[in-house]
Coordinates of C-alpha atoms and ligand atoms in Angstrom, one line a residue:
K1 CA 24.3 -12.1 60.2
K2 CA 23.8 -11.8 64.0
D3 CA 25.8 -13.9 66.4
F4 CA 25.6 -14.1 70.2
R5 CA 29.2 -14.9 71.0
R6 CA 29.5 -12.8 74.2
A7 CA 26.9 -11.5 76.6
G8 CA 27.8 -7.9 75.7
D9 CA 27.2 -8.4 72.0
F10 CA 23.7 -7.0 71.8
S11 CA 22.8 -3.3 72.4
I12 CA 20.8 -2.2 75.4
E13 CA 17.8 -1.9 73.1
E14 CA 18.3 -5.3 71.6
V15 CA 18.5 -6.9 75.0
A16 CA 15.2 -5.3 76.0
R17 CA 13.7 -6.5 72.7
I18 CA 14.9 -10.1 73.2
M19 CA 13.5 -10.1 76.8
A20 CA 10.2 -8.9 75.4
I21 CA 10.2 -11.6 72.6
S22 CA 11.1 -14.3 75.3
A23 CA 8.3 -13.2 77.6
D24 CA 5.8 -13.2 74.7
L25 CA 6.8 -16.7 73.6
K26 CA 6.5 -17.9 77.2
A27 CA 3.0 -16.4 77.5
K28 CA 1.9 -18.0 74.2
L29 CA 3.3 -21.4 75.2
K30 CA 1.4 -21.2 78.5
R31 CA -1.8 -20.3 76.6
G32 CA -1.2 -23.2 74.2
E33 CA -0.8 -20.9 71.2
P34 CA 1.6 -22.3 68.6
T35 CA 4.6 -20.1 67.5
P36 CA 6.0 -21.8 64.4
L37 CA 8.5 -18.9 63.7
C38 CA 11.2 -21.3 62.6
S39 CA 9.1 -23.6 60.5
G40 CA 11.4 -25.6 58.1
M41 CA 14.6 -24.4 59.8
S42 CA 17.3 -26.5 61.4
M43 CA 19.7 -25.9 64.2
A44 CA 23.0 -27.7 65.0
L45 CA 23.7 -28.2 68.7
L46 CA 27.5 -28.8 69.2
F47 CA 28.8 -29.8 72.6
E48 CA 32.4 -30.1 73.7
K49 CA 31.2 -30.5 77.3
P50 CA 28.3 -32.2 79.1
S51 CA 24.9 -30.6 79.5
L52 CA 21.4 -31.2 80.9
R53 CA 19.6 -27.8 80.7
T54 CA 21.3 -26.4 77.6
R55 CA 20.8 -29.4 75.4
A56 CA 17.2 -29.9 76.6
T57 CA 16.1 -26.3 76.2
F58 CA 17.7 -25.7 72.7
D59 CA 16.2 -28.9 71.4
I60 CA 12.7 -28.4 72.9
G61 CA 12.9 -24.7 72.0
M62 CA 13.6 -25.3 68.3
F63 CA 10.8 -27.9 68.3
Q64 CA 8.3 -25.4 69.8
L65 CA 9.4 -22.8 67.2
G66 CA 8.4 -25.3 64.5
G67 CA 12.0 -26.2 63.6
H68 CA 14.4 -29.1 63.9
S69 CA 17.6 -29.7 65.8
V70 CA 20.5 -32.1 65.5
Y71 CA 22.6 -32.9 68.6
F72 CA 26.3 -33.6 68.4
A73 CA 27.9 -35.1 71.6
P74 CA 31.4 -34.1 72.8
S75 CA 32.9 -37.3 71.3
E76 CA 31.4 -36.9 67.8
I77 CA 33.0 -34.0 66.0
S78 CA 36.3 -33.4 67.9
M79 CA 36.6 -29.9 66.5
G80 CA 40.3 -29.1 65.8
K81 CA 41.3 -32.7 66.1
R82 CA 39.2 -34.8 63.6
E83 CA 38.6 -31.8 61.5
S84 CA 39.6 -28.1 61.7
V85 CA 37.1 -25.7 63.3
S86 CA 36.8 -23.7 60.1
D87 CA 36.0 -26.9 58.1
V88 CA 33.3 -27.8 60.6
A89 CA 31.8 -24.3 60.2
H90 CA 31.9 -24.5 56.4
N91 CA 30.0 -27.8 56.5
L92 CA 27.4 -26.7 58.9
E93 CA 26.5 -23.5 57.0
R94 CA 25.6 -25.7 54.0
W95 CA 22.9 -27.6 55.9
F96 CA 21.7 -25.6 58.9
D97 CA 20.1 -22.2 59.5
I98 CA 21.7 -21.6 62.9
V99 CA 24.3 -23.2 65.2
M100 CA 24.8 -23.2 69.0
A101 CA 28.1 -24.3 70.4
R102 CA 29.3 -25.2 73.9
T103 CA 33.1 -25.1 73.8
F104 CA 36.2 -25.0 76.0
T105 CA 37.8 -21.9 74.5
Q106 CA 36.2 -18.7 73.5
K107 CA 38.5 -18.8 70.5
T108 CA 36.6 -21.8 69.1
I109 CA 33.3 -19.8 69.4
D110 CA 34.9 -17.0 67.5
E111 CA 36.5 -19.2 64.9
L112 CA 33.2 -21.0 64.2
A113 CA 31.3 -17.7 63.9
D114 CA 34.0 -16.2 61.7
N115 CA 33.8 -19.1 59.3
M116 CA 30.0 -19.3 58.9
S117 CA 27.4 -17.2 57.1
I118 CA 24.7 -18.3 59.6
P119 CA 24.2 -17.2 63.2
L120 CA 26.2 -18.7 66.0
I121 CA 25.0 -18.8 69.6
N122 CA 27.5 -19.3 72.5
A123 CA 26.0 -22.0 74.7
L124 CA 28.8 -21.7 77.2
S125 CA 32.6 -21.3 76.8
D126 CA 35.2 -21.0 79.5
E127 CA 34.7 -17.3 79.4
E128 CA 31.0 -16.7 78.9
H129 CA 27.5 -18.1 79.3
P130 CA 25.4 -15.5 77.7
C131 CA 22.2 -17.5 77.3
Q132 CA 22.2 -18.3 81.0
A133 CA 22.5 -14.6 81.9
M134 CA 19.6 -13.7 79.6
A135 CA 17.4 -16.4 81.3
D136 CA 18.6 -15.3 84.7
Y137 CA 17.6 -11.7 84.2
L138 CA 14.3 -12.8 82.6
T139 CA 13.6 -14.7 85.8
L140 CA 14.6 -11.7 88.0
A141 CA 12.4 -9.5 86.0
E142 CA 9.4 -11.8 86.6
K143 CA 10.1 -11.8 90.4
L144 CA 10.8 -8.1 90.7
G145 CA 8.0 -6.6 88.7
G146 CA 9.2 -6.5 85.1
V147 CA 12.3 -5.6 83.1
D148 CA 11.9 -1.9 83.7
N149 CA 12.0 -2.6 87.5
L150 CA 15.4 -4.1 87.2
R151 CA 17.1 -0.7 87.1
G152 CA 18.7 0.0 90.4
R153 CA 18.2 -3.5 91.8
N154 CA 21.2 -5.3 93.4
L155 CA 22.5 -8.6 92.3
T156 CA 25.4 -10.1 94.2
Y157 CA 27.5 -12.9 92.8
I158 CA 29.5 -14.9 95.3
G159 CA 32.4 -17.2 94.2
D160 CA 34.4 -17.9 91.0
G161 CA 34.8 -14.9 88.6
N162 CA 34.0 -17.3 85.8
N163 CA 31.9 -17.6 82.6
I164 CA 28.6 -17.1 84.6
C165 CA 30.0 -14.2 86.5
H166 CA 31.2 -12.5 83.3
S167 CA 27.9 -12.8 81.5
L168 CA 25.9 -11.6 84.5
I169 CA 28.2 -8.5 84.6
A170 CA 27.7 -7.8 80.9
V171 CA 23.9 -8.2 80.7
G172 CA 23.4 -6.6 84.2
A173 CA 25.1 -3.4 82.9
K174 CA 22.7 -3.3 80.0
L175 CA 19.7 -3.6 82.2
G176 CA 20.8 -1.1 84.9
V177 CA 21.3 -3.8 87.5
N178 CA 24.0 -3.0 90.2
V179 CA 26.2 -6.0 90.2
T180 CA 28.5 -6.8 93.2
I181 CA 31.0 -9.6 93.0
S182 CA 32.8 -11.3 96.0
S183 CA 35.6 -13.8 95.2
P184 CA 38.8 -15.0 96.7
E185 CA 42.0 -13.2 95.8
G186 CA 43.0 -14.0 92.3
Y187 CA 39.6 -15.4 91.3
G188 CA 37.7 -12.3 90.5
P189 CA 36.2 -11.5 87.0
A190 CA 38.4 -10.6 84.1
Q191 CA 39.3 -6.9 83.7
S192 CA 38.4 -7.1 80.0
V193 CA 34.8 -7.9 80.9
L194 CA 34.6 -5.0 83.3
D195 CA 36.1 -2.7 80.8
A196 CA 33.8 -3.8 78.0
S197 CA 30.7 -3.2 80.1
A198 CA 31.7 0.2 81.5
G199 CA 30.0 2.1 78.7
D200 CA 26.7 0.3 79.3
R201 CA 26.9 1.1 83.1
E202 CA 27.4 4.7 82.2
S203 CA 24.3 4.7 80.0
T204 CA 22.0 2.8 82.4
G205 CA 23.4 4.2 85.7
A206 CA 24.3 0.7 86.9
A207 CA 27.0 0.4 89.5
Y208 CA 29.7 -2.2 89.8
A209 CA 31.4 -3.2 93.1
F210 CA 33.8 -5.8 94.3
S211 CA 34.5 -7.0 97.9
H212 CA 36.5 -9.9 99.2
D213 CA 34.0 -10.1 102.1
P214 CA 30.9 -12.0 101.1
H215 CA 28.9 -10.7 104.1
E216 CA 29.6 -7.1 103.1
A217 CA 28.8 -8.0 99.4
V218 CA 25.3 -9.3 100.1
A219 CA 24.3 -6.5 102.6
S220 CA 21.9 -4.8 100.1
A221 CA 21.3 -7.7 97.7
D222 CA 17.9 -8.3 96.1
A223 CA 19.4 -11.6 94.8
V224 CA 22.4 -13.7 95.8
Y225 CA 23.8 -15.8 93.0
T226 CA 26.5 -18.5 93.1
D227 CA 28.0 -21.1 90.8
V228 CA 30.3 -24.1 91.2
W229 CA 33.8 -23.5 92.4
A230 CA 35.4 -25.8 89.8
S231 CA 33.9 -25.5 86.4
M232 CA 33.8 -28.1 83.6
G233 CA 37.4 -28.6 82.6
Q234 CA 38.8 -27.6 86.0
E235 CA 38.0 -30.9 87.8
E236 CA 41.6 -31.5 88.8
E237 CA 41.5 -28.2 90.8
T238 CA 38.5 -29.3 92.8
A239 CA 40.3 -29.9 96.1
K240 CA 42.5 -26.8 95.9
R241 CA 39.4 -24.6 95.1
A242 CA 37.3 -26.2 97.9
K243 CA 39.9 -24.8 100.4
L244 CA 40.3 -21.4 98.8
F245 CA 36.5 -20.9 98.4
A246 CA 35.4 -22.4 101.8
T247 CA 34.4 -19.0 103.3
Y248 CA 32.4 -18.1 100.1
Q249 CA 29.7 -20.8 100.6
V250 CA 26.1 -19.5 100.1
N251 CA 24.5 -20.8 103.3
A252 CA 21.9 -19.7 105.8
E253 CA 24.4 -17.7 107.8
L254 CA 25.5 -15.7 104.7
M255 CA 21.8 -15.2 103.7
R256 CA 21.2 -13.7 107.2
S257 CA 23.6 -10.9 106.2
A258 CA 21.4 -10.2 103.1
P259 CA 18.1 -8.2 103.4
D260 CA 15.0 -10.3 104.4
G261 CA 13.5 -12.0 101.3
A262 CA 16.7 -11.8 99.2
L263 CA 16.4 -14.3 96.4
A264 CA 18.9 -17.2 96.0
M265 CA 20.1 -18.0 92.4
H266 CA 22.1 -20.7 90.8
D267 CA 22.6 -21.6 87.2
L268 CA 22.9 -25.4 88.0
P269 CA 24.3 -28.0 88.1
A270 CA 24.9 -27.3 91.8
H271 CA 27.5 -29.0 93.9
R272 CA 25.4 -29.2 97.0
G273 CA 27.3 -28.7 100.2
E274 CA 30.1 -26.9 98.4
E275 CA 29.2 -23.5 96.9
I276 CA 25.6 -23.7 98.2
T277 CA 23.8 -25.6 101.0
D278 CA 20.6 -27.6 100.6
D279 CA 18.6 -25.3 102.9
V280 CA 19.3 -22.3 100.6
L281 CA 18.9 -24.1 97.3
D282 CA 15.7 -25.8 98.4
G283 CA 14.5 -22.8 100.5
P284 CA 11.5 -20.6 99.9
N285 CA 13.6 -17.8 98.3
S286 CA 15.4 -20.0 95.8
I287 CA 14.5 -19.4 92.2
A288 CA 17.1 -21.8 90.7
F289 CA 14.5 -24.0 89.0
D290 CA 12.7 -20.9 87.6
Q291 CA 16.0 -19.9 86.1
A292 CA 16.3 -23.4 84.6
E293 CA 12.8 -23.2 83.2
N294 CA 13.5 -19.8 81.7
R295 CA 16.5 -21.1 79.8
L296 CA 13.8 -22.4 77.3
H297 CA 12.0 -19.2 76.9
A298 CA 15.1 -16.9 76.9
Q299 CA 16.7 -19.0 74.2
K300 CA 13.6 -19.1 72.0
G301 CA 13.7 -15.3 72.1
I302 CA 17.4 -15.3 71.2
I303 CA 16.9 -17.8 68.3
A304 CA 14.0 -15.9 66.9
F305 CA 15.8 -12.6 67.2
V306 CA 19.1 -13.6 65.5
L307 CA 17.2 -15.4 62.8
G308 CA 15.1 -12.2 62.2
V309 CA 11.8 -14.0 62.5
A310 CA 10.4 -12.0 65.5
Ligands
CP1 N1 23.2 -24.1 83.4 C1 23.5 -24.9 82.4 O1 24.1 -24.5 81.4 O2 23.3 -26.3 82.6 P1 23.8 -27.5 81.7 O3 25.4 -27.5 81.9 O4 23.2 -28.7 82.3 O5 23.5 -27.2 80.3
NVA2 N1 30.7 -22.4 85.5 C1 30.1 -23.7 85.2 C2 28.7 -23.4 84.6 C3 27.9 -24.6 84.2 C4 26.6 -24.3 83.6 C5 30.9 -24.4 84.2 O1 31.5 -23.8 83.3 O2 31.1 -25.6 84.4

Protein backbone atom coordinates (compact mmCIF):
# COMPACT_ATOMS: atom_id res chain seq x y z
CA LYS A 1 0.00 0.00 0.00
CA LYS A 2 1.03 3.60 -0.54
CA ASP A 3 0.88 6.18 2.28
CA PHE A 4 1.60 9.92 2.20
CA ARG A 5 2.94 10.37 5.73
CA ARG A 6 5.63 12.95 4.96
CA ALA A 7 6.13 15.30 2.03
CA GLY A 8 9.33 13.44 1.12
CA ASP A 9 7.64 10.04 0.77
CA PHE A 10 7.13 10.05 -3.00
CA SER A 11 9.98 9.85 -5.50
CA ILE A 12 10.79 12.74 -7.84
CA GLU A 13 8.98 10.87 -10.63
CA GLU A 14 5.95 10.15 -8.44
CA VAL A 15 5.63 13.82 -7.46
CA ALA A 16 5.68 14.78 -11.15
CA ARG A 17 3.09 12.11 -11.89
CA ILE A 18 0.75 13.28 -9.09
CA MET A 19 1.09 16.90 -10.29
CA ALA A 20 0.07 15.76 -13.78
CA ILE A 21 -2.92 13.78 -12.46
CA SER A 22 -4.01 16.78 -10.37
CA ALA A 23 -3.76 19.18 -13.32
CA ASP A 24 -5.69 16.74 -15.51
CA LEU A 25 -8.47 16.31 -12.91
CA LYS A 26 -8.67 20.09 -12.52
CA ALA A 27 -9.00 20.59 -16.28
CA LYS A 28 -11.69 17.91 -16.49
CA LEU A 29 -13.64 19.50 -13.64
CA LYS A 30 -13.50 22.89 -15.40
CA ARG A 31 -14.81 21.23 -18.58
CA GLY A 32 -17.60 19.53 -16.65
CA GLU A 33 -16.24 16.07 -17.45
CA PRO A 34 -17.02 13.52 -14.70
CA THR A 35 -14.08 11.62 -13.14
CA PRO A 36 -15.62 8.76 -11.14
CA LEU A 37 -12.25 7.12 -10.41
CA CYS A 38 -13.22 6.21 -6.83
CA SER A 39 -16.74 5.01 -7.52
CA GLY A 40 -17.98 2.88 -4.61
CA MET A 41 -15.01 3.81 -2.41
CA SER A 42 -15.08 5.45 1.02
CA MET A 43 -12.65 7.71 2.85
CA ALA A 44 -12.42 8.48 6.58
CA LEU A 45 -11.50 12.06 7.51
CA LEU A 46 -10.04 12.07 11.06
CA PHE A 47 -9.40 15.42 12.74
CA GLU A 48 -7.65 16.09 16.05
CA LYS A 49 -7.51 19.81 15.16
CA PRO A 50 -9.89 22.31 13.48
CA SER A 51 -10.02 22.85 9.71
CA LEU A 52 -11.79 24.75 6.95
CA ARG A 53 -9.84 24.02 3.77
CA THR A 54 -8.69 20.48 4.48
CA ARG A 55 -12.07 19.18 5.54
CA ALA A 56 -13.89 20.87 2.67
CA THR A 57 -11.48 19.78 -0.04
CA PHE A 58 -11.15 16.14 0.99
CA ASP A 59 -14.91 15.83 1.32
CA ILE A 60 -15.68 17.56 -1.99
CA GLY A 61 -12.74 15.85 -3.67
CA MET A 62 -13.95 12.38 -2.75
CA PHE A 63 -17.48 13.32 -3.94
CA GLN A 64 -16.13 14.53 -7.29
CA LEU A 65 -14.18 11.27 -7.65
CA GLY A 66 -17.43 9.34 -7.27
CA GLY A 67 -16.69 8.19 -3.71
CA HIS A 68 -17.97 8.94 -0.24
CA SER A 69 -16.38 10.43 2.86
CA VAL A 70 -17.14 10.30 6.59
CA TYR A 71 -15.97 13.18 8.80
CA PHE A 72 -14.84 12.63 12.39
CA ALA A 73 -14.53 15.81 14.48
CA PRO A 74 -11.74 16.31 17.04
CA SER A 75 -14.08 15.42 19.92
CA GLU A 76 -15.38 12.17 18.42
CA ILE A 77 -12.69 9.50 18.41
CA SER A 78 -10.13 10.72 20.96
CA MET A 79 -7.38 8.53 19.54
CA GLY A 80 -5.19 7.19 22.32
CA LYS A 81 -7.73 8.15 25.00
CA ARG A 82 -11.11 6.56 24.24
CA GLU A 83 -9.38 3.89 22.19
CA SER A 84 -5.79 3.09 21.20
CA VAL A 85 -4.53 4.44 17.87
CA SER A 86 -3.92 0.90 16.62
CA ASP A 87 -7.47 -0.22 17.49
CA VAL A 88 -8.86 2.79 15.62
CA ALA A 89 -6.74 1.79 12.61
CA HIS A 90 -7.84 -1.86 12.75
CA ASN A 91 -11.47 -0.74 12.72
CA LEU A 92 -11.12 1.75 9.91
CA GLU A 93 -9.42 -0.71 7.56
CA ARG A 94 -12.49 -2.99 7.77
CA TRP A 95 -14.84 -0.33 6.36
CA PHE A 96 -12.88 2.24 4.41
CA ASP A 97 -10.63 2.21 1.34
CA ILE A 98 -8.50 5.17 2.44
CA VAL A 99 -7.99 7.41 5.48
CA MET A 100 -6.77 10.97 5.95
CA ALA A 101 -5.72 12.15 9.39
CA ARG A 102 -4.95 15.54 10.91
CA THR A 103 -3.07 14.94 14.17
CA PHE A 104 -0.90 16.60 16.75
CA THR A 105 2.05 14.19 16.69
CA GLN A 106 3.68 12.66 13.63
CA LYS A 107 3.83 9.48 15.74
CA THR A 108 0.03 9.18 15.53
CA ILE A 109 0.24 9.41 11.72
CA ASP A 110 2.87 6.65 11.67
CA GLU A 111 1.00 4.48 14.17
CA LEU A 112 -2.22 4.72 12.17
CA ALA A 113 -0.44 3.91 8.91
CA ASP A 114 1.54 1.04 10.45
CA ASN A 115 -1.66 -0.59 11.69
CA MET A 116 -3.76 -0.37 8.52
CA SER A 117 -3.69 -2.24 5.24
CA ILE A 118 -5.21 0.80 3.47
CA PRO A 119 -3.49 4.09 2.46
CA LEU A 120 -3.09 6.87 5.00
CA ILE A 121 -2.71 10.52 3.95
CA ASN A 122 -1.25 13.03 6.41
CA ALA A 123 -3.60 16.03 6.41
CA LEU A 124 -1.32 18.00 8.76
CA SER A 125 0.68 16.97 11.80
CA ASP A 126 2.88 19.12 14.03
CA GLU A 127 5.79 18.21 11.72
CA GLU A 128 4.38 18.09 8.19
CA HIS A 129 1.61 19.32 5.88
CA PRO A 130 2.41 17.41 2.69
CA CYS A 131 -0.93 17.96 0.89
CA GLN A 132 -0.55 21.70 1.36
CA ALA A 133 2.92 21.66 -0.22
CA MET A 134 1.65 19.68 -3.23
CA ALA A 135 -1.16 22.24 -3.73
CA ASP A 136 1.28 25.12 -3.29
CA TYR A 137 3.69 23.88 -5.96
CA LEU A 138 0.79 23.05 -8.28
CA THR A 139 -0.25 26.70 -7.88
CA LEU A 140 3.28 27.99 -8.44
CA ALA A 141 3.56 25.81 -11.54
CA GLU A 142 0.38 27.37 -12.93
CA LYS A 143 1.72 30.87 -12.31
CA LEU A 144 5.26 30.26 -13.53
CA GLY A 145 4.68 28.35 -16.76
CA GLY A 146 4.35 24.69 -15.77
CA VAL A 147 5.97 22.13 -13.48
CA ASP A 148 9.09 21.89 -15.67
CA ASN A 149 9.55 25.65 -15.27
CA LEU A 150 9.81 25.33 -11.50
CA ARG A 151 13.42 24.17 -11.74
CA GLY A 152 15.74 26.96 -10.67
CA ARG A 153 12.91 29.14 -9.36
CA ASN A 154 13.27 30.71 -5.90
CA LEU A 155 10.78 30.25 -3.10
CA THR A 156 11.45 32.11 0.15
CA TYR A 157 9.64 31.11 3.32
CA ILE A 158 9.60 33.67 6.13
CA GLY A 159 8.70 32.74 9.71
CA ASP A 160 8.31 29.61 11.79
CA GLY A 161 10.26 26.55 10.66
CA ASN A 162 7.13 24.48 11.18
CA ASN A 163 5.04 21.82 9.42
CA ILE A 164 4.40 24.03 6.36
CA CYS A 165 8.05 25.00 6.09
CA HIS A 166 9.18 21.35 6.34
CA SER A 167 6.85 20.13 3.61
CA LEU A 168 7.79 23.02 1.31
CA ILE A 169 11.47 22.11 1.72
CA ALA A 170 10.85 18.43 0.96
CA VAL A 171 8.66 18.86 -2.13
CA GLY A 172 10.71 21.84 -3.36
CA ALA A 173 13.82 19.65 -3.41
CA LYS A 174 12.01 17.13 -5.63
CA LEU A 175 10.88 19.82 -8.09
CA GLY A 176 14.23 21.59 -8.32
CA VAL A 177 12.99 24.73 -6.54
CA ASN A 178 15.60 26.74 -4.62
CA VAL A 179 14.14 27.15 -1.15
CA THR A 180 15.38 29.89 1.20
CA ILE A 181 14.19 30.07 4.81
CA SER A 182 14.33 33.04 7.16
CA SER A 183 13.41 32.45 10.80
CA PRO A 184 14.35 33.83 14.20
CA GLU A 185 17.14 32.08 16.13
CA GLY A 186 15.93 28.70 17.38
CA TYR A 187 12.85 28.59 15.10
CA GLY A 188 14.36 27.29 11.88
CA PRO A 189 13.39 23.99 10.21
CA ALA A 190 14.40 20.63 11.69
CA GLN A 191 17.80 19.34 10.62
CA SER A 192 16.20 15.94 9.95
CA VAL A 193 14.06 17.48 7.17
CA LEU A 194 17.09 19.15 5.59
CA ASP A 195 19.05 15.91 5.76
CA ALA A 196 16.22 13.81 4.35
CA SER A 197 15.83 16.15 1.34
CA ALA A 198 19.56 16.58 0.58
CA GLY A 199 19.63 13.67 -1.89
CA ASP A 200 16.75 15.14 -3.88
CA ARG A 201 18.49 18.53 -4.06
CA GLU A 202 21.55 16.76 -5.42
CA SER A 203 19.42 15.04 -8.09
CA THR A 204 17.48 18.13 -9.18
CA GLY A 205 20.18 20.76 -8.63
CA ALA A 206 18.01 22.68 -6.18
CA ALA A 207 19.72 24.89 -3.62
CA TYR A 208 18.87 25.41 0.03
CA ALA A 209 19.74 28.58 1.94
CA PHE A 210 19.00 30.05 5.34
CA SER A 211 19.25 33.65 6.55
CA HIS A 212 18.16 35.32 9.75
CA ASP A 213 17.66 38.49 7.68
CA PRO A 214 14.26 38.38 5.90
CA HIS A 215 15.22 41.22 3.52
CA GLU A 216 18.30 39.32 2.36
CA ALA A 217 16.22 36.13 2.09
CA VAL A 218 13.65 37.62 -0.32
CA ALA A 219 16.20 39.42 -2.56
CA SER A 220 15.78 37.02 -5.51
CA ALA A 221 12.44 35.41 -4.59
CA ASP A 222 9.90 34.47 -7.26
CA ALA A 223 7.51 33.85 -4.37
CA VAL A 224 7.46 34.85 -0.70
CA TYR A 225 5.57 32.46 1.58
CA THR A 226 4.59 32.82 5.21
CA ASP A 227 2.50 31.02 7.82
CA VAL A 228 1.15 31.76 11.30
CA TRP A 229 3.68 32.34 14.08
CA ALA A 230 1.75 30.18 16.56
CA SER A 231 0.35 26.99 15.06
CA MET A 232 -2.61 24.96 16.28
CA GLY A 233 -1.60 23.58 19.68
CA GLN A 234 0.83 26.45 20.36
CA GLU A 235 -1.81 29.03 21.29
CA GLU A 236 -0.32 29.64 24.74
CA GLU A 237 2.92 30.80 23.06
CA THR A 238 1.14 33.46 20.97
CA ALA A 239 2.36 36.52 22.91
CA LYS A 240 5.94 35.26 23.22
CA ARG A 241 6.12 34.41 19.51
CA ALA A 242 4.56 37.74 18.46
CA LYS A 243 7.56 39.50 20.02
CA LEU A 244 10.17 37.07 18.66
CA PHE A 245 8.77 37.12 15.11
CA ALA A 246 7.91 40.85 14.89
CA THR A 247 10.65 41.65 12.35
CA TYR A 248 9.58 38.65 10.20
CA GLN A 249 6.23 40.12 9.14
CA VAL A 250 5.52 39.87 5.41
CA ASN A 251 4.46 43.45 4.67
CA ALA A 252 4.83 46.00 1.86
CA GLU A 253 8.26 47.03 3.08
CA LEU A 254 9.59 43.47 2.98
CA MET A 255 8.04 42.89 -0.45
CA ARG A 256 9.95 45.96 -1.71
CA SER A 257 13.14 44.02 -0.96
CA ALA A 258 11.91 41.23 -3.29
CA PRO A 259 12.01 41.45 -7.11
CA ASP A 260 9.12 43.31 -8.76
CA GLY A 261 6.15 41.01 -9.26
CA ALA A 262 7.21 38.49 -6.60
CA LEU A 263 4.18 36.39 -5.62
CA ALA A 264 2.87 36.32 -2.05
CA MET A 265 1.81 32.95 -0.64
CA HIS A 266 0.04 31.79 2.52
CA ASP A 267 -1.50 28.40 3.34
CA LEU A 268 -4.30 30.05 5.43
CA PRO A 269 -5.76 30.58 7.95
CA ALA A 270 -3.88 33.89 8.16
CA HIS A 271 -3.53 35.94 11.29
CA ARG A 272 -3.84 39.27 9.49
CA GLY A 273 -1.65 41.99 10.96
CA GLU A 274 0.69 39.42 12.50
CA GLU A 275 2.72 37.31 10.02
CA ILE A 276 1.18 39.08 6.98
CA THR A 277 -0.49 42.44 6.37
CA ASP A 278 -3.79 42.98 4.55
CA ASP A 279 -2.16 44.92 1.71
CA VAL A 280 0.07 41.94 0.85
CA LEU A 281 -2.51 39.19 1.37
CA ASP A 282 -5.16 41.09 -0.60
CA GLY A 283 -2.66 42.62 -3.04
CA PRO A 284 -2.39 41.93 -6.78
CA ASN A 285 0.48 39.46 -6.35
CA SER A 286 -1.19 37.34 -3.68
CA ILE A 287 -2.02 33.80 -4.78
CA ALA A 288 -3.25 32.59 -1.37
CA PHE A 289 -6.77 31.83 -2.55
CA ASP A 290 -5.47 30.03 -5.64
CA GLN A 291 -3.47 27.87 -3.25
CA ALA A 292 -6.66 27.20 -1.27
CA GLU A 293 -8.53 26.27 -4.47
CA ASN A 294 -5.76 23.92 -5.49
CA ARG A 295 -5.97 21.98 -2.25
CA LEU A 296 -8.98 20.33 -3.92
CA HIS A 297 -7.22 19.44 -7.16
CA ALA A 298 -3.90 18.43 -5.58
CA GLN A 299 -5.58 16.11 -3.10
CA LYS A 300 -7.73 14.47 -5.75
CA GLY A 301 -4.49 13.65 -7.54
CA ILE A 302 -2.96 12.25 -4.36
CA ILE A 303 -6.05 10.15 -3.55
CA ALA A 304 -6.22 8.74 -7.09
CA PHE A 305 -2.50 7.98 -7.08
CA VAL A 306 -2.30 6.18 -3.73
CA LEU A 307 -5.43 4.18 -4.55
CA GLY A 308 -3.89 3.20 -7.88
CA VAL A 309 -6.88 4.38 -9.92
CA ALA A 310 -5.05 6.98 -12.05
N1 LIG B 1 -4.34 25.31 5.06
C1 LIG B 1 -5.11 24.48 5.78
O1 LIG B 1 -4.76 23.32 6.00
O2 LIG B 1 -6.27 25.02 6.22
P1 LIG B 1 -7.28 24.36 7.28
O3 LIG B 1 -6.54 24.30 8.60
O4 LIG B 1 -8.47 25.26 7.32
O5 LIG B 1 -7.63 22.98 6.81
N1 LIG C 1 1.23 25.87 10.80
C1 LIG C 1 -0.21 25.92 10.82
C2 LIG C 1 -0.77 25.46 9.53
C3 LIG C 1 -2.27 25.50 9.43
C4 LIG C 1 -2.79 24.99 8.12
C5 LIG C 1 -0.71 25.06 11.96
O1 LIG C 1 -0.17 23.96 12.16
O2 LIG C 1 -1.63 25.48 12.66
